[in-house]
Amino acid sequence: MITCNSNGSMDVVAIGVDTRMLALSRIPKEDGELIRAYVEAHEDVMHYTSLRVFHCLTEGRSKTYFLIGLHKKPIRYATYEDFLTAKRLMAAAMAEGVSELAVMVDTLEMDIGALIDGLLYRNYEFLHYKSDAKGRTVRSINLVTSSLEIKAFNTMCYMYSAIYEGVYMARNLVNMPPNELTPRRFSEIVSAVVKGDNITVEMLNKWALEKRKMGGIVAVGKGSMNPPQLMTITYKGDPDSKDMLGIVGKGVTYDSGGLSIKSQANQEFMKDDMAGAAAAVGVIRALMLLKYPVNVVAVIPLVENIPSGMAYHVDDILTMYGGKTVEIKNTDAEGRLILADAVSYAQELGATKLIDLATLTGACVTALGTVRSGMIGNHQEWMNRFFDVAAAVHEKVWQLPADREYEDLLKSDVADLKNTGGRDGGAITAGLFIKQFVHPDIPWIHLDIAGTAFCEKKDETGFFGATGVGVKSILELLKGGAK
């Protein structure tokens, strides 16, 4: 819980320090004298980006101060730096076993949104399957200020808390093991949570998918004993508007590669191949609390890509939803197949704009690493807008080229398309495959989150696992309405 000027404990406090030492006037005098002596003996504590933990015993109580260096902080700087500092602060608080953290906002010279964003981003851990683990997340965060308008500040706290309800839900889904999170279990968990008068949920099972000729979803899910499903969640926040954002999330609950099986090393962490689907759910979960006056339809194809005697083959030709045919050249290029059916369905349901999110290609990780998500689209102005909103909420994207020549690599001699254009430009051709199923008049963005959806190694703050990437950016987009 994060609030402003609550009546919580002040035994654990974060303050900013520099040569002026103005923050010391806001804390008990005895504490301030001890901190002054410590800082004078360790001047590097004041340096910008420094974060030091200081313990003291005063007034008969043990107290902890997190000293955040501000000396020589640039006048012009990216709020992303404040976001990173806030993440480091929360990591330090968790390492100290803190249950209540007070942050003296007026002493920090930080962007308030970035501060809250960073604190909540890091205040997470996934311990569902550790029987003896003790949680370290901070139960209460109190932002202390005398200069900001309290009501507006608390409104901001609520907004970020609602956003992170969505982010945490997305993370929890991605972090679940694939033996627990099958396509059916995914839909059961989500259906139990996303409920409301303005929310409707539709489920299409394997037989309904076959009847509707959704050849991509059916084929990819054929090899598994856990049958495929298509989940649709509609949020109607503005029933009088015809504008509707379609969010399509790749939901491969486990990807072995199918008959084009991955190596053992490449199968690790493939539980995250449904991170796009989880992000779509996270957006809906947050909207339930934020109540934005917008319309959203989340279309989530759910499959396991597993080899068996029933699995689809290389050289198969599939008939997709809408009638286009696709020649299969690699059964590990499965995400684009289920997304193609799903984006077609989203348009049929009335989506006037589209965003698809997918852990789609290793090629995107090769190109951009784990820092930025790849972006391709068909409407430059809308992509520019998304780039800006993503940067504003500290999620980085980068636009990939989409020249016609790349699309030519998807031509098949025996069908309308083939499902891979080869190794060259793999992240680009994968995105452009999906484009073939999007009406030219509908603005569409494809986000390849293969490198950003999951931290496979602990970062500098100790964070590991699913990130929930995409949720914040889409919500920021929606906050501006259907402009």
PDB file of N, CA and C in Angstrom, residues 309-381:
ATOM      1  N   GLY A 309       2.430 -37.388 -31.625  1.00  0.00           N
ATOM      2  CA  GLY A 309       1.915 -37.959 -32.870  1.00  0.00           C
ATOM      3  C   GLY A 309       0.805 -37.139 -33.486  1.00  0.00           C
ATOM      4  N   MET A 310       0.240 -36.215 -32.717  1.00  0.00           N
ATOM      5  CA  MET A 310      -0.839 -35.359 -33.213  1.00  0.00           C
ATOM      6  C   MET A 310      -0.343 -33.992 -33.654  1.00  0.00           C
ATOM      7  N   ALA A 311       0.939 -33.693 -33.439  1.00  0.00           N
ATOM      8  CA  ALA A 311       1.450 -32.344 -33.677  1.00  0.00           C
ATOM      9  C   ALA A 311       1.444 -31.980 -35.158  1.00  0.00           C
ATOM     10  N   TYR A 312       1.359 -30.682 -35.417  1.00  0.00           N
ATOM     11  CA  TYR A 312       1.435 -30.239 -36.815  1.00  0.00           C
ATOM     12  C   TYR A 312       2.873 -30.335 -37.304  1.00  0.00           C
ATOM     13  N   HIS A 313       3.023 -30.409 -38.638  1.00  0.00           N
ATOM     14  CA  HIS A 313       4.318 -30.724 -39.231  1.00  0.00           C
ATOM     15  C   HIS A 313       4.864 -29.561 -40.045  1.00  0.00           C
ATOM     16  N   VAL A 314       6.180 -29.583 -40.245  1.00  0.00           N
ATOM     17  CA  VAL A 314       6.788 -28.763 -41.294  1.00  0.00           C
ATOM     18  C   VAL A 314       6.229 -29.231 -42.646  1.00  0.00           C
ATOM     19  N   ASP A 315       5.929 -28.297 -43.513  1.00  0.00           N
ATOM     20  CA  ASP A 315       5.337 -28.504 -44.845  1.00  0.00           C
ATOM     21  C   ASP A 315       3.815 -28.639 -44.823  1.00  0.00           C
ATOM     22  N   ASP A 316       3.199 -28.627 -43.638  1.00  0.00           N
ATOM     23  CA  ASP A 316       1.734 -28.518 -43.604  1.00  0.00           C
ATOM     24  C   ASP A 316       1.305 -27.200 -44.245  1.00  0.00           C
ATOM     25  N   ILE A 317       0.089 -27.175 -44.752  1.00  0.00           N
ATOM     26  CA  ILE A 317      -0.512 -25.922 -45.213  1.00  0.00           C
ATOM     27  C   ILE A 317      -1.788 -25.710 -44.411  1.00  0.00           C
ATOM     28  N   LEU A 318      -1.833 -24.592 -43.691  1.00  0.00           N
ATOM     29  CA  LEU A 318      -2.955 -24.276 -42.814  1.00  0.00           C
ATOM     30  C   LEU A 318      -3.867 -23.246 -43.464  1.00  0.00           C
ATOM     31  N   THR A 319      -5.149 -23.388 -43.211  1.00  0.00           N
ATOM     32  CA  THR A 319      -6.105 -22.352 -43.602  1.00  0.00           C
ATOM     33  C   THR A 319      -6.444 -21.543 -42.371  1.00  0.00           C
ATOM     34  N   MET A 320      -6.108 -20.258 -42.405  1.00  0.00           N
ATOM     35  CA  MET A 320      -6.255 -19.390 -41.247  1.00  0.00           C
ATOM     36  C   MET A 320      -7.671 -18.814 -41.190  1.00  0.00           C
ATOM     37  N   TYR A 321      -7.984 -18.206 -40.045  1.00  0.00           N
ATOM     38  CA  TYR A 321      -9.275 -17.543 -39.901  1.00  0.00           C
ATOM     39  C   TYR A 321      -9.353 -16.393 -40.903  1.00  0.00           C
ATOM     40  N   GLY A 322     -10.304 -16.439 -41.760  1.00  0.00           N
ATOM     41  CA  GLY A 322     -10.415 -15.450 -42.829  1.00  0.00           C
ATOM     42  C   GLY A 322     -10.060 -16.018 -44.188  1.00  0.00           C
ATOM     43  N   GLY A 323      -9.422 -17.209 -44.216  1.00  0.00           N
ATOM     44  CA  GLY A 323      -9.237 -17.893 -45.484  1.00  0.00           C
ATOM     45  C   GLY A 323      -7.839 -17.930 -46.052  1.00  0.00           C
ATOM     46  N   LYS A 324      -6.903 -17.113 -45.565  1.00  0.00           N
ATOM     47  CA  LYS A 324      -5.550 -17.166 -46.107  1.00  0.00           C
ATOM     48  C   LYS A 324      -4.879 -18.486 -45.747  1.00  0.00           C
ATOM     49  N   THR A 325      -4.000 -18.950 -46.650  1.00  0.00           N
ATOM     50  CA  THR A 325      -3.294 -20.205 -46.414  1.00  0.00           C
ATOM     51  C   THR A 325      -1.832 -19.930 -46.082  1.00  0.00           C
ATOM     52  N   VAL A 326      -1.286 -20.778 -45.209  1.00  0.00           N
ATOM     53  CA  VAL A 326       0.081 -20.593 -44.729  1.00  0.00           C
ATOM     54  C   VAL A 326       0.825 -21.913 -44.814  1.00  0.00           C
ATOM     55  N   GLU A 327       1.982 -21.892 -45.458  1.00  0.00           N
ATOM     56  CA  GLU A 327       2.869 -23.051 -45.516  1.00  0.00           C
ATOM     57  C   GLU A 327       3.788 -23.026 -44.298  1.00  0.00           C
ATOM     58  N   ILE A 328       3.853 -24.134 -43.575  1.00  0.00           N
ATOM     59  CA  ILE A 328       4.672 -24.215 -42.368  1.00  0.00           C
ATOM     60  C   ILE A 328       6.093 -24.630 -42.734  1.00  0.00           C
ATOM     61  N   LYS A 329       7.037 -23.790 -42.369  1.00  0.00           N
ATOM     62  CA  LYS A 329       8.448 -24.095 -42.583  1.00  0.00           C
ATOM     63  C   LYS A 329       9.198 -24.312 -41.276  1.00  0.00           C
ATOM     64  N   ASN A 330       8.558 -23.983 -40.161  1.00  0.00           N
ATOM     65  CA  ASN A 330       9.185 -24.168 -38.856  1.00  0.00           C
ATOM     66  C   ASN A 330       8.073 -24.184 -37.815  1.00  0.00           C
ATOM     67  N   THR A 331       7.917 -25.289 -37.100  1.00  0.00           N
ATOM     68  CA  THR A 331       6.841 -25.351 -36.104  1.00  0.00           C
ATOM     69  C   THR A 331       7.176 -24.545 -34.856  1.00  0.00           C
ATOM     70  N   ASP A 332       8.424 -24.052 -34.776  1.00  0.00           N
ATOM     71  CA  ASP A 332       8.795 -23.170 -33.669  1.00  0.00           C
ATOM     72  C   ASP A 332       8.494 -21.709 -33.989  1.00  0.00           C
ATOM     73  N   ALA A 333       7.990 -21.449 -35.168  1.00  0.00           N
ATOM     74  CA  ALA A 333       7.504 -20.109 -35.515  1.00  0.00           C
ATOM     75  C   ALA A 333       5.984 -20.122 -35.368  1.00  0.00           C
ATOM     76  N   GLU A 334       5.556 -20.479 -34.150  1.00  0.00           N
ATOM     77  CA  GLU A 334       4.132 -20.748 -33.899  1.00  0.00           C
ATOM     78  C   GLU A 334       3.359 -19.537 -33.399  1.00  0.00           C
ATOM     79  N   GLY A 335       4.056 -18.616 -32.725  1.00  0.00           N
ATOM     80  CA  GLY A 335       3.359 -17.492 -32.123  1.00  0.00           C
ATOM     81  C   GLY A 335       2.622 -16.639 -33.137  1.00  0.00           C
ATOM     82  N   ARG A 336       3.260 -16.414 -34.268  1.00  0.00           N
ATOM     83  CA  ARG A 336       2.636 -15.590 -35.313  1.00  0.00           C
ATOM     84  C   ARG A 336       1.384 -16.254 -35.887  1.00  0.00           C
ATOM     85  N   LEU A 337       1.337 -17.583 -35.833  1.00  0.00           N
ATOM     86  CA  LEU A 337       0.161 -18.302 -36.355  1.00  0.00           C
ATOM     87  C   LEU A 337      -1.060 -18.072 -35.472  1.00  0.00           C
ATOM     88  N   ILE A 338      -0.860 -18.171 -34.158  1.00  0.00           N
ATOM     89  CA  ILE A 338      -2.011 -17.967 -33.275  1.00  0.00           C
ATOM     90  C   ILE A 338      -2.392 -16.495 -33.213  1.00  0.00           C
ATOM     91  N   LEU A 339      -1.401 -15.612 -33.326  1.00  0.00           N
ATOM     92  CA  LEU A 339      -1.693 -14.180 -33.331  1.00  0.00           C
ATOM     93  C   LEU A 339      -2.463 -13.771 -34.586  1.00  0.00           C
ATOM     94  N   ALA A 340      -2.148 -14.401 -35.709  1.00  0.00           N
ATOM     95  CA  ALA A 340      -2.840 -14.074 -36.952  1.00  0.00           C
ATOM     96  C   ALA A 340      -4.333 -14.346 -36.835  1.00  0.00           C
ATOM     97  N   ASP A 341      -4.699 -15.508 -36.312  1.00  0.00           N
ATOM     98  CA  ASP A 341      -6.120 -15.807 -36.092  1.00  0.00           C
ATOM     99  C   ASP A 341      -6.738 -14.820 -35.110  1.00  0.00           C
ATOM    100  N   ALA A 342      -5.983 -14.485 -34.067  1.00  0.00           N
ATOM    101  CA  ALA A 342      -6.523 -13.629 -33.003  1.00  0.00           C
ATOM    102  C   ALA A 342      -6.726 -12.194 -33.470  1.00  0.00           C
ATOM    103  N   VAL A 343      -5.797 -11.648 -34.262  1.00  0.00           N
ATOM    104  CA  VAL A 343      -5.990 -10.266 -34.737  1.00  0.00           C
ATOM    105  C   VAL A 343      -7.150 -10.203 -35.727  1.00  0.00           C
ATOM    106  N   SER A 344      -7.328 -11.256 -36.507  1.00  0.00           N
ATOM    107  CA  SER A 344      -8.486 -11.304 -37.410  1.00  0.00           C
ATOM    108  C   SER A 344      -9.783 -11.288 -36.609  1.00  0.00           C
ATOM    109  N   TYR A 345      -9.799 -12.045 -35.523  1.00  0.00           N
ATOM    110  CA  TYR A 345     -10.996 -12.119 -34.691  1.00  0.00           C
ATOM    111  C   TYR A 345     -11.247 -10.789 -33.971  1.00  0.00           C
ATOM    112  N   ALA A 346     -10.170 -10.140 -33.508  1.00  0.00           N
ATOM    113  CA  ALA A 346     -10.308  -8.857 -32.822  1.00  0.00           C
ATOM    114  C   ALA A 346     -10.952  -7.819 -33.731  1.00  0.00           C
ATOM    115  N   GLN A 347     -10.572  -7.832 -34.998  1.00  0.00           N
ATOM    116  CA  GLN A 347     -11.162  -6.889 -35.948  1.00  0.00           C
ATOM    117  C   GLN A 347     -12.643  -7.209 -36.181  1.00  0.00           C
ATOM    118  N   GLU A 348     -12.956  -8.485 -36.224  1.00  0.00           N
ATOM    119  CA  GLU A 348     -14.348  -8.886 -36.386  1.00  0.00           C
ATOM    120  C   GLU A 348     -15.197  -8.428 -35.203  1.00  0.00           C
ATOM    121  N   LEU A 349     -14.572  -8.371 -34.018  1.00  0.00           N
ATOM    122  CA  LEU A 349     -15.291  -7.953 -32.817  1.00  0.00           C
ATOM    123  C   LEU A 349     -15.411  -6.437 -32.696  1.00  0.00           C
ATOM    124  N   GLY A 350     -14.802  -5.714 -33.620  1.00  0.00           N
ATOM    125  CA  GLY A 350     -14.983  -4.263 -33.648  1.00  0.00           C
ATOM    126  C   GLY A 350     -13.787  -3.434 -33.262  1.00  0.00           C
ATOM    127  N   ALA A 351     -12.613  -4.034 -33.143  1.00  0.00           N
ATOM    128  CA  ALA A 351     -11.415  -3.259 -32.803  1.00  0.00           C
ATOM    129  C   ALA A 351     -11.127  -2.231 -33.893  1.00  0.00           C
ATOM    130  N   THR A 352     -10.948  -0.985 -33.487  1.00  0.00           N
ATOM    131  CA  THR A 352     -10.624   0.083 -34.436  1.00  0.00           C
ATOM    132  C   THR A 352      -9.136   0.412 -34.437  1.00  0.00           C
ATOM    133  N   LYS A 353      -8.423  -0.061 -33.426  1.00  0.00           N
ATOM    134  CA  LYS A 353      -6.964  -0.001 -33.362  1.00  0.00           C
ATOM    135  C   LYS A 353      -6.490  -1.316 -32.757  1.00  0.00           C
ATOM    136  N   LEU A 354      -5.253  -1.693 -33.076  1.00  0.00           N
ATOM    137  CA  LEU A 354      -4.729  -2.976 -32.607  1.00  0.00           C
ATOM    138  C   LEU A 354      -3.322  -2.837 -32.039  1.00  0.00           C
ATOM    139  N   ILE A 355      -3.092  -3.543 -30.941  1.00  0.00           N
ATOM    140  CA  ILE A 355      -1.743  -3.751 -30.420  1.00  0.00           C
ATOM    141  C   ILE A 355      -1.601  -5.236 -30.125  1.00  0.00           C
ATOM    142  N   ASP A 356      -0.584  -5.853 -30.680  1.00  0.00           N
ATOM    143  CA  ASP A 356      -0.307  -7.230 -30.267  1.00  0.00           C
ATOM    144  C   ASP A 356       1.027  -7.271 -29.532  1.00  0.00           C
ATOM    145  N   LEU A 357       1.071  -8.098 -28.498  1.00  0.00           N
ATOM    146  CA  LEU A 357       2.280  -8.272 -27.692  1.00  0.00           C
ATOM    147  C   LEU A 357       2.670  -9.738 -27.717  1.00  0.00           C
ATOM    148  N   ALA A 358       3.947  -9.986 -27.949  1.00  0.00           N
ATOM    149  CA  ALA A 358       4.367 -11.378 -28.073  1.00  0.00           C
ATOM    150  C   ALA A 358       5.847 -11.526 -27.783  1.00  0.00           C
ATOM    151  N   THR A 359       6.183 -12.561 -27.035  1.00  0.00           N
ATOM    152  CA  THR A 359       7.573 -13.006 -26.920  1.00  0.00           C
ATOM    153  C   THR A 359       7.848 -13.796 -28.200  1.00  0.00           C
ATOM    154  N   LEU A 360       8.076 -13.066 -29.286  1.00  0.00           N
ATOM    155  CA  LEU A 360       7.955 -13.707 -30.588  1.00  0.00           C
ATOM    156  C   LEU A 360       9.243 -14.284 -31.137  1.00  0.00           C
ATOM    157  N   THR A 361      10.364 -13.555 -31.026  1.00  0.00           N
ATOM    158  CA  THR A 361      11.551 -14.030 -31.747  1.00  0.00           C
ATOM    159  C   THR A 361      12.834 -13.848 -30.945  1.00  0.00           C
ATOM    160  N   GLY A 362      13.694 -14.846 -31.046  1.00  0.00           N
ATOM    161  CA  GLY A 362      15.050 -14.686 -30.536  1.00  0.00           C
ATOM    162  C   GLY A 362      15.809 -13.648 -31.329  1.00  0.00           C
ATOM    163  N   ALA A 363      15.401 -13.430 -32.574  1.00  0.00           N
ATOM    164  CA  ALA A 363      16.063 -12.429 -33.406  1.00  0.00           C
ATOM    165  C   ALA A 363      15.925 -11.035 -32.818  1.00  0.00           C
ATOM    166  N   CYS A 364      14.810 -10.762 -32.159  1.00  0.00           N
ATOM    167  CA  CYS A 364      14.625  -9.446 -31.539  1.00  0.00           C
ATOM    168  C   CYS A 364      15.576  -9.291 -30.360  1.00  0.00           C
ATOM    169  N   VAL A 365      15.796 -10.363 -29.618  1.00  0.00           N
ATOM    170  CA  VAL A 365      16.747 -10.320 -28.504  1.00  0.00           C
ATOM    171  C   VAL A 365      18.158 -10.090 -29.045  1.00  0.00           C
ATOM    172  N   THR A 366      18.492 -10.730 -30.144  1.00  0.00           N
ATOM    173  CA  THR A 366      19.804 -10.534 -30.766  1.00  0.00           C
ATOM    174  C   THR A 366      19.988  -9.079 -31.179  1.00  0.00           C
ATOM    175  N   ALA A 367      18.924  -8.478 -31.711  1.00  0.00           N
ATOM    176  CA  ALA A 367      19.017  -7.108 -32.213  1.00  0.00           C
ATOM    177  C   ALA A 367      19.021  -6.081 -31.092  1.00  0.00           C
ATOM    178  N   LEU A 368      18.142  -6.242 -30.098  1.00  0.00           N
ATOM    179  CA  LEU A 368      17.926  -5.193 -29.101  1.00  0.00           C
ATOM    180  C   LEU A 368      18.294  -5.606 -27.686  1.00  0.00           C
ATOM    181  N   GLY A 369      18.673  -6.859 -27.491  1.00  0.00           N
ATOM    182  CA  GLY A 369      19.013  -7.329 -26.165  1.00  0.00           C
ATOM    183  C   GLY A 369      17.798  -7.353 -25.253  1.00  0.00           C
ATOM    184  N   THR A 370      18.039  -7.133 -23.972  1.00  0.00           N
ATOM    185  CA  THR A 370      16.960  -7.177 -22.987  1.00  0.00           C
ATOM    186  C   THR A 370      16.559  -5.775 -22.529  1.00  0.00           C
ATOM    187  N   VAL A 371      17.005  -4.760 -23.254  1.00  0.00           N
ATOM    188  CA  VAL A 371      16.759  -3.374 -22.850  1.00  0.00           C
ATOM    189  C   VAL A 371      15.484  -2.817 -23.467  1.00  0.00           C
ATOM    190  N   ARG A 372      15.274  -3.073 -24.746  1.00  0.00           N
ATOM    191  CA  ARG A 372      14.132  -2.499 -25.462  1.00  0.00           C
ATOM    192  C   ARG A 372      13.305  -3.587 -26.138  1.00  0.00           C
ATOM    193  N   SER A 373      11.993  -3.341 -26.212  1.00  0.00           N
ATOM    194  CA  SER A 373      11.093  -4.178 -27.002  1.00  0.00           C
ATOM    195  C   SER A 373      11.117  -3.676 -28.432  1.00  0.00           C
ATOM    196  N   GLY A 374      10.967  -4.590 -29.381  1.00  0.00           N
ATOM    197  CA  GLY A 374      10.893  -4.204 -30.783  1.00  0.00           C
ATOM    198  C   GLY A 374       9.478  -3.787 -31.154  1.00  0.00           C
ATOM    199  N   MET A 375       9.359  -2.828 -32.057  1.00  0.00           N
ATOM    200  CA  MET A 375       8.045  -2.333 -32.479  1.00  0.00           C
ATOM    201  C   MET A 375       7.991  -2.220 -34.000  1.00  0.00           C
ATOM    202  N   ILE A 376       6.911  -2.732 -34.555  1.00  0.00           N
ATOM    203  CA  ILE A 376       6.609  -2.589 -35.985  1.00  0.00           C
ATOM    204  C   ILE A 376       5.136  -2.189 -36.077  1.00  0.00           C
ATOM    205  N   GLY A 377       4.794  -1.413 -37.077  1.00  0.00           N
ATOM    206  CA  GLY A 377       3.395  -1.036 -37.243  1.00  0.00           C
ATOM    207  C   GLY A 377       3.105  -0.554 -38.645  1.00  0.00           C
ATOM    208  N   ASN A 378       1.883  -0.114 -38.848  1.00  0.00           N
ATOM    209  CA  ASN A 378       1.462   0.337 -40.171  1.00  0.00           C
ATOM    210  C   ASN A 378       0.995   1.787 -40.182  1.00  0.00           C
ATOM    211  N   HIS A 379       1.202   2.506 -39.063  1.00  0.00           N
ATOM    212  CA  HIS A 379       0.693   3.867 -38.936  1.00  0.00           C
ATOM    213  C   HIS A 379       1.721   4.659 -38.128  1.00  0.00           C
ATOM    214  N   GLN A 380       2.548   5.461 -38.808  1.00  0.00           N
ATOM    215  CA  GLN A 380       3.692   6.082 -38.153  1.00  0.00           C
ATOM    216  C   GLN A 380       3.300   7.018 -37.013  1.00  0.00           C
ATOM    217  N   GLU A 381       2.256   7.797 -37.201  1.00  0.00           N
ATOM    218  CA  GLU A 381       1.855   8.733 -36.153  1.00  0.00           C
ATOM    219  C   GLU A 381       1.481   7.997 -34.871  1.00  0.00           C
TER     220      GLU A 381
END
